[in-house]
Tab-separated table of C-alpha atoms and ligand atoms in Angstrom:
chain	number	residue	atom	x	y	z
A	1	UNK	CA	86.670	-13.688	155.242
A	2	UNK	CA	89.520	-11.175	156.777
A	3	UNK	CA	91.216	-12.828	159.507
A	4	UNK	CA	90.247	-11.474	162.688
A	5	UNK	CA	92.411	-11.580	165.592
A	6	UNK	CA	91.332	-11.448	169.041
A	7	UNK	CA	92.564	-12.354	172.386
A	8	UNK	CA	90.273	-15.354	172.954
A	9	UNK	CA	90.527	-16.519	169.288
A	10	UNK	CA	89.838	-19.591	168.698
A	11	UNK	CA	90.442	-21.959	165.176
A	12	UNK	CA	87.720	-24.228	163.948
A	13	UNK	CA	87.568	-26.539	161.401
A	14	UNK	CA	84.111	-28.082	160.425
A	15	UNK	CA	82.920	-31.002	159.625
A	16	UNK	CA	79.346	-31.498	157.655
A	17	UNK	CA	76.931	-33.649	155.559
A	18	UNK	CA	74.082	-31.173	155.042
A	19	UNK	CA	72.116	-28.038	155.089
A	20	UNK	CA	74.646	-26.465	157.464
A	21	UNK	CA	72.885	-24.125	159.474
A	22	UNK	CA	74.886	-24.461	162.326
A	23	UNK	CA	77.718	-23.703	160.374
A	24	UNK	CA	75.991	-20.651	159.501
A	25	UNK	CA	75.156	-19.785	162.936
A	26	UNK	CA	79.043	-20.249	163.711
A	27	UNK	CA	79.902	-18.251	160.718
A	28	UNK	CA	77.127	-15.473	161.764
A	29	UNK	CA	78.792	-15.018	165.546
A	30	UNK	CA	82.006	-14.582	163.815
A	31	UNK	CA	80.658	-12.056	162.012
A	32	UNK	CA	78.901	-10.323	164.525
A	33	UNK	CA	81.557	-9.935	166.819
A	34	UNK	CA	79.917	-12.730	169.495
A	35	UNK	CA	82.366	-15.306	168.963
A	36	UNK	CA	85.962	-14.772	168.651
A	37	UNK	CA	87.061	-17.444	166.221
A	38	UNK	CA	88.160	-18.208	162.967
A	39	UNK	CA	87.151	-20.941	160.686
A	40	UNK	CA	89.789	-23.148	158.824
A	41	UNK	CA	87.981	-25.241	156.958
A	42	UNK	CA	84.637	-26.917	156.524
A	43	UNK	CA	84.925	-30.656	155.065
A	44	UNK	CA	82.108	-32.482	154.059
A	45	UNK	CA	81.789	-36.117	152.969
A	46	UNK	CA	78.770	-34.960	150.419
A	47	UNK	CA	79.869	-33.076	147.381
A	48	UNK	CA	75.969	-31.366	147.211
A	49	UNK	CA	75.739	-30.204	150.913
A	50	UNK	CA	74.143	-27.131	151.000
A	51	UNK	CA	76.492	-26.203	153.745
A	52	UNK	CA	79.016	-26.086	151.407
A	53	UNK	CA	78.168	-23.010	149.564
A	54	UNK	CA	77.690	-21.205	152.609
A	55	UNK	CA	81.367	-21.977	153.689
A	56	UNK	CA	82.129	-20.547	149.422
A	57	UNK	CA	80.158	-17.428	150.327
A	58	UNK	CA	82.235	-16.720	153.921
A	59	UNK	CA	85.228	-17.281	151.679
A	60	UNK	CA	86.092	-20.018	153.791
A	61	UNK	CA	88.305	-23.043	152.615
A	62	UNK	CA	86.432	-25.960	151.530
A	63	UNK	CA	87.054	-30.326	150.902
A	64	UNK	CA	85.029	-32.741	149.797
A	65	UNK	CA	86.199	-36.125	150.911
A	66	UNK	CA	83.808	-38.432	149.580
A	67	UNK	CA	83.207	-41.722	152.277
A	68	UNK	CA	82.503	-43.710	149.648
A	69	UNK	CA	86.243	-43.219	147.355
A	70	UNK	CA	87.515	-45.022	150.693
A	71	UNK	CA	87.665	-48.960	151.371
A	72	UNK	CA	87.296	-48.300	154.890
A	73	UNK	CA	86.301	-45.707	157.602
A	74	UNK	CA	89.832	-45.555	159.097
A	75	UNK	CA	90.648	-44.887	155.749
A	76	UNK	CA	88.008	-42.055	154.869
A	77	UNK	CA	89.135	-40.712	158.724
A	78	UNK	CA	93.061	-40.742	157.383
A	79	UNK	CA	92.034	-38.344	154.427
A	80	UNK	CA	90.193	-36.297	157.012
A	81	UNK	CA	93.380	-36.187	159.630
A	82	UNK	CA	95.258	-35.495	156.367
A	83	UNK	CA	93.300	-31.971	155.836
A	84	UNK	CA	92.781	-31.009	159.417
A	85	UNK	CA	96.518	-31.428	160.940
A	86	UNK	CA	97.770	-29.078	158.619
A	87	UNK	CA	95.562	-26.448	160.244
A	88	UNK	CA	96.328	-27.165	163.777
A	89	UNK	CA	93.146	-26.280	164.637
A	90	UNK	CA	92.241	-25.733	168.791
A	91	UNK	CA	88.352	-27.196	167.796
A	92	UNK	CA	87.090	-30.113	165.651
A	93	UNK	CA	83.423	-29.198	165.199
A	94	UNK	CA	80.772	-31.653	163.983
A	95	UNK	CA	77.484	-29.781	162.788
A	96	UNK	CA	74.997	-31.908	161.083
A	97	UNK	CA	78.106	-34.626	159.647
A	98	UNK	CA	76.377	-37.562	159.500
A	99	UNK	CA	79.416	-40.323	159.534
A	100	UNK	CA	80.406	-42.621	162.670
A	101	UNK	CA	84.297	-41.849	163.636
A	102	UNK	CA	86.532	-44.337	163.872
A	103	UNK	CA	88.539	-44.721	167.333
A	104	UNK	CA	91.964	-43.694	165.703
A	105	UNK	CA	90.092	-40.401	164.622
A	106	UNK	CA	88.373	-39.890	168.547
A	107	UNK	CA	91.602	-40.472	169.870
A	108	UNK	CA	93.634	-38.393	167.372
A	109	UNK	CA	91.554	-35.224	168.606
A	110	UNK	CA	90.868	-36.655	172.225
A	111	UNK	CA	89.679	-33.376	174.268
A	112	UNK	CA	88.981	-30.954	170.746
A	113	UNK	CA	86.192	-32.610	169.467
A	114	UNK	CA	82.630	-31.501	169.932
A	115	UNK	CA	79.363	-32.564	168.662
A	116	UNK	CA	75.527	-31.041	168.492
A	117	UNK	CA	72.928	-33.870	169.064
A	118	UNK	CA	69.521	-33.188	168.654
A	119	UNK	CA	67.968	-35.014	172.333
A	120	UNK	CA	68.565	-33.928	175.951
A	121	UNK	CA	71.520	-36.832	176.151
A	122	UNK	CA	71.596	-39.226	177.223
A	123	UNK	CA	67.641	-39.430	175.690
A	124	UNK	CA	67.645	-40.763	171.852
A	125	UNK	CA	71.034	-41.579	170.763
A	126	UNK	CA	71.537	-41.951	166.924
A	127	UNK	CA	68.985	-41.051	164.891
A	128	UNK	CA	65.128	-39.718	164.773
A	129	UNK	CA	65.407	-38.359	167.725
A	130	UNK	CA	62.113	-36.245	167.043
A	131	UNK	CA	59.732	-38.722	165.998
A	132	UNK	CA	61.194	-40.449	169.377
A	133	UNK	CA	60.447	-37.912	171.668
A	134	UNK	CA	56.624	-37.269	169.859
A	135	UNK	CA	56.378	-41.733	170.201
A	136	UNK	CA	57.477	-40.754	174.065
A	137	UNK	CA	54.861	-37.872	174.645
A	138	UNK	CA	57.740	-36.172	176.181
A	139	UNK	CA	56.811	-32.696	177.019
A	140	UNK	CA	60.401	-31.392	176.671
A	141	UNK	CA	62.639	-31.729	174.012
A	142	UNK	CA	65.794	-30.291	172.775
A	143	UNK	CA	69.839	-30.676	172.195
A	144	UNK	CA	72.917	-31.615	173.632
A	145	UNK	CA	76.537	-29.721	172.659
A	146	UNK	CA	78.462	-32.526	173.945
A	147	UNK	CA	82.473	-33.441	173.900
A	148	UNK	CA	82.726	-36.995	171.789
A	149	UNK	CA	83.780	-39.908	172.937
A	150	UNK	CA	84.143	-43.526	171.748
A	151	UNK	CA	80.551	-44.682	172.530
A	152	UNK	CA	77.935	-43.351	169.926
A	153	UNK	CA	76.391	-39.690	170.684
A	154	UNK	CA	78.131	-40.359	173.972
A	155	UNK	CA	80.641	-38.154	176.225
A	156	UNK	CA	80.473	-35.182	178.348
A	157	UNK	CA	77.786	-32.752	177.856
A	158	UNK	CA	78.442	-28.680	177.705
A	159	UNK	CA	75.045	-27.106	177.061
A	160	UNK	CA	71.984	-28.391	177.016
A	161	UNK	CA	69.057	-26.786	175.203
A	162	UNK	CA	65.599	-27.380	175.930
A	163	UNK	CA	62.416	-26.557	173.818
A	164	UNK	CA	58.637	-27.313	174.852
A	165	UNK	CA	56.648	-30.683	173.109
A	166	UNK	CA	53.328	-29.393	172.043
A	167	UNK	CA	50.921	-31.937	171.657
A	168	UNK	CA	50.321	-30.884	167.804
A	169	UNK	CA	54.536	-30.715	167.147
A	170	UNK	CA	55.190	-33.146	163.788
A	171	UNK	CA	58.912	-34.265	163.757
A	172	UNK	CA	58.886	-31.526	161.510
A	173	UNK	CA	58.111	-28.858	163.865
A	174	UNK	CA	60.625	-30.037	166.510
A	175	UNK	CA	63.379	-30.528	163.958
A	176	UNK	CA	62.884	-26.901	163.335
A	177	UNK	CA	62.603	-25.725	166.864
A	178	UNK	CA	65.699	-27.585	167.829
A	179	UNK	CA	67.732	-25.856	165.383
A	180	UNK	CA	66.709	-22.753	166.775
A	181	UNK	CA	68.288	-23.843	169.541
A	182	UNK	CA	70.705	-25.190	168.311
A	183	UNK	CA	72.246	-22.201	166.713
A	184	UNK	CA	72.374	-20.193	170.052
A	185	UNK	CA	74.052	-23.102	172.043
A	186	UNK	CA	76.301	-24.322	169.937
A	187	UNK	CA	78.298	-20.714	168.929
A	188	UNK	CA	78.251	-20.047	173.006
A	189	UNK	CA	79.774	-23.394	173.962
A	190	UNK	CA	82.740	-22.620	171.165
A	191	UNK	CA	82.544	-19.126	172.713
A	192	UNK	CA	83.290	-20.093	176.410
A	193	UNK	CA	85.701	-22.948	174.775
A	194	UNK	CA	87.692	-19.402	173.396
A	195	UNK	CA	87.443	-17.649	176.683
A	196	UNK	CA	88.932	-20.913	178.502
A	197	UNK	CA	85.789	-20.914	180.704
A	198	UNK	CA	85.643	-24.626	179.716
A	199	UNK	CA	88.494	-27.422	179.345
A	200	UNK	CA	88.184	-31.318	179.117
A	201	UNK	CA	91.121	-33.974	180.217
A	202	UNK	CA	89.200	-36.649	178.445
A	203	UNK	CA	87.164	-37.001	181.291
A	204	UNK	CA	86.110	-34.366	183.250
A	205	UNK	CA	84.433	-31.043	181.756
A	206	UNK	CA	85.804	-28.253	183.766
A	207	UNK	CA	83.879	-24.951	183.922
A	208	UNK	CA	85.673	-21.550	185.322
A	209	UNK	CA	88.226	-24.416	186.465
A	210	UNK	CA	85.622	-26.527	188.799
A	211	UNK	CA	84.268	-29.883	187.878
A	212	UNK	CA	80.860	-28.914	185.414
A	213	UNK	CA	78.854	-31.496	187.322
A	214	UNK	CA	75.630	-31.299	185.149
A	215	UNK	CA	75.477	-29.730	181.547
A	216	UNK	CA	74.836	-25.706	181.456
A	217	UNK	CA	71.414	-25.351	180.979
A	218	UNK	CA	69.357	-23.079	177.989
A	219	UNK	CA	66.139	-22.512	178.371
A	220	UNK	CA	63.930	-19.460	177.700
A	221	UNK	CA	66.867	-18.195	175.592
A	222	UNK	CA	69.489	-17.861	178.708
A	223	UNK	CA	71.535	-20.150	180.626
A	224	UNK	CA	69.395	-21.279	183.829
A	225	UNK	CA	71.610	-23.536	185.839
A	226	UNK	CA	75.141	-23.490	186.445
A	227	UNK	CA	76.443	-26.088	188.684
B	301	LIG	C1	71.245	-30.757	163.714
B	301	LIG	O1	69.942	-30.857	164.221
B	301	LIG	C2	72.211	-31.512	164.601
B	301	LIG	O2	71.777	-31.654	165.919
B	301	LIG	C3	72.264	-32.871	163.969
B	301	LIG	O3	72.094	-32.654	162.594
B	301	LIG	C4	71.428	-31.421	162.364
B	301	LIG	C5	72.328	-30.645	161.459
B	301	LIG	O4	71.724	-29.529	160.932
B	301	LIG	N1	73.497	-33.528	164.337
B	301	LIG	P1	72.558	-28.501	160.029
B	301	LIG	O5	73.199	-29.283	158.911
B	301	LIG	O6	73.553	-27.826	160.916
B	301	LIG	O7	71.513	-27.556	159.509
């Protein structure tokens, strides 16, 4: 993929365990012109993630770094830092990478680290969050593009995304609806990450440079609240 360069643009590497498709949704805005951002690298800690060959086909760099060649998670997260420092990237993005960092890693890219969880956080931390909300008869559903922090699917949310429970939704069905979702919130929180719209010291999530007091709302496919 030809480098492009832009004003606003901002460096990404990825990190994933599966199918991708968020990847491909970042990949996609790139393309399109709606995000102004290049990606680095995609790492994955599964050699067969589909994700993978989509990184191949946007000619974008790619590492396997296999959790299981490493005695420890500090130690897996070492072989990580070891790829991504090089690349001095301005965004660590998790999308679908299904392996619990280790404090040294959180701390190592305190304030660049971002996350997609499928629940409206702080609902359904970890994982089957689907099956949860069905269990709940929750009527709304949905995801969280969140900042990370120490605590487990925890720290400052961006965007939230919400999609409506039908009473006939499988786990299935919501898993699919949510990544719908998904792929619209995640490329616009890197997006207003790029235009500097939004910053985090570590604590705070500041949005046009005023404290984002709740998450950014998406709903009906457009941002509802703001403050
Ligand atoms: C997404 O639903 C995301 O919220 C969760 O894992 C899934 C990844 O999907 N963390 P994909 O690999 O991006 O298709």
């Amino acid at each position: 993929m030809a480098t492009k360069v832009f004003p606003n643009n901002v460096s990404l590497v990825v990190l994933i365990s599966g199918d991708g498709s968020n990847l491909q949704a970042i990949i996609d805005a790139i393309n399109n012109d709606q995000l102004e951002a290049e990606v680095k690298a995609v790492i994955s800690n599964r050699s067969t993630a589909h994700g993978l060959k989509r990184a191949v086909k946007a000619n974008i760099p790619t590492h396997v770094i296999d959790h299981k060649d490493y005695p420890t998670r500090e130690a897996f997260d070492q072989a990580m830092i070891q790829i991504i420092d090089p690349l001095q990237p301005d965004l660590i993005i998790l999308a679908g990478f299904m392996r619990i960092l280790s404090e040294h890693f959180i701390n190592h890219y305190q304030h660049r680290l971002i996350n997609v969880h499928p629940s409206l956080l702080p609902k359904y931390k970890g994982l089957n969050t689907h099956q949860q909300a069905i269990d709940n008869k929750d009527s709304i559903h949905g995801s969280s593009v969140h900042f990370v922090s120490h605590e487990l699917d925890s720290g400052p949310v961006v965007i939230q995304a919400e999609i409506a429970v039908l009473k006939t939704d499988s786990a299935k069905d919501l898993a699919a609806k949510v990544l719908n979702v998904e792929h619209k919130i995640y490329p616009l929180a890197i997006k207003m990450f790029a235009q500097k719209r939004i910053s985090f010291d570590g604590k705070q999530i500041q949005l046009d440079n005023k404290p984002l007091k709740k998450p950014l709302r998406w709903k009906n496919d457009k941002l509802t609240e703001i403050n």
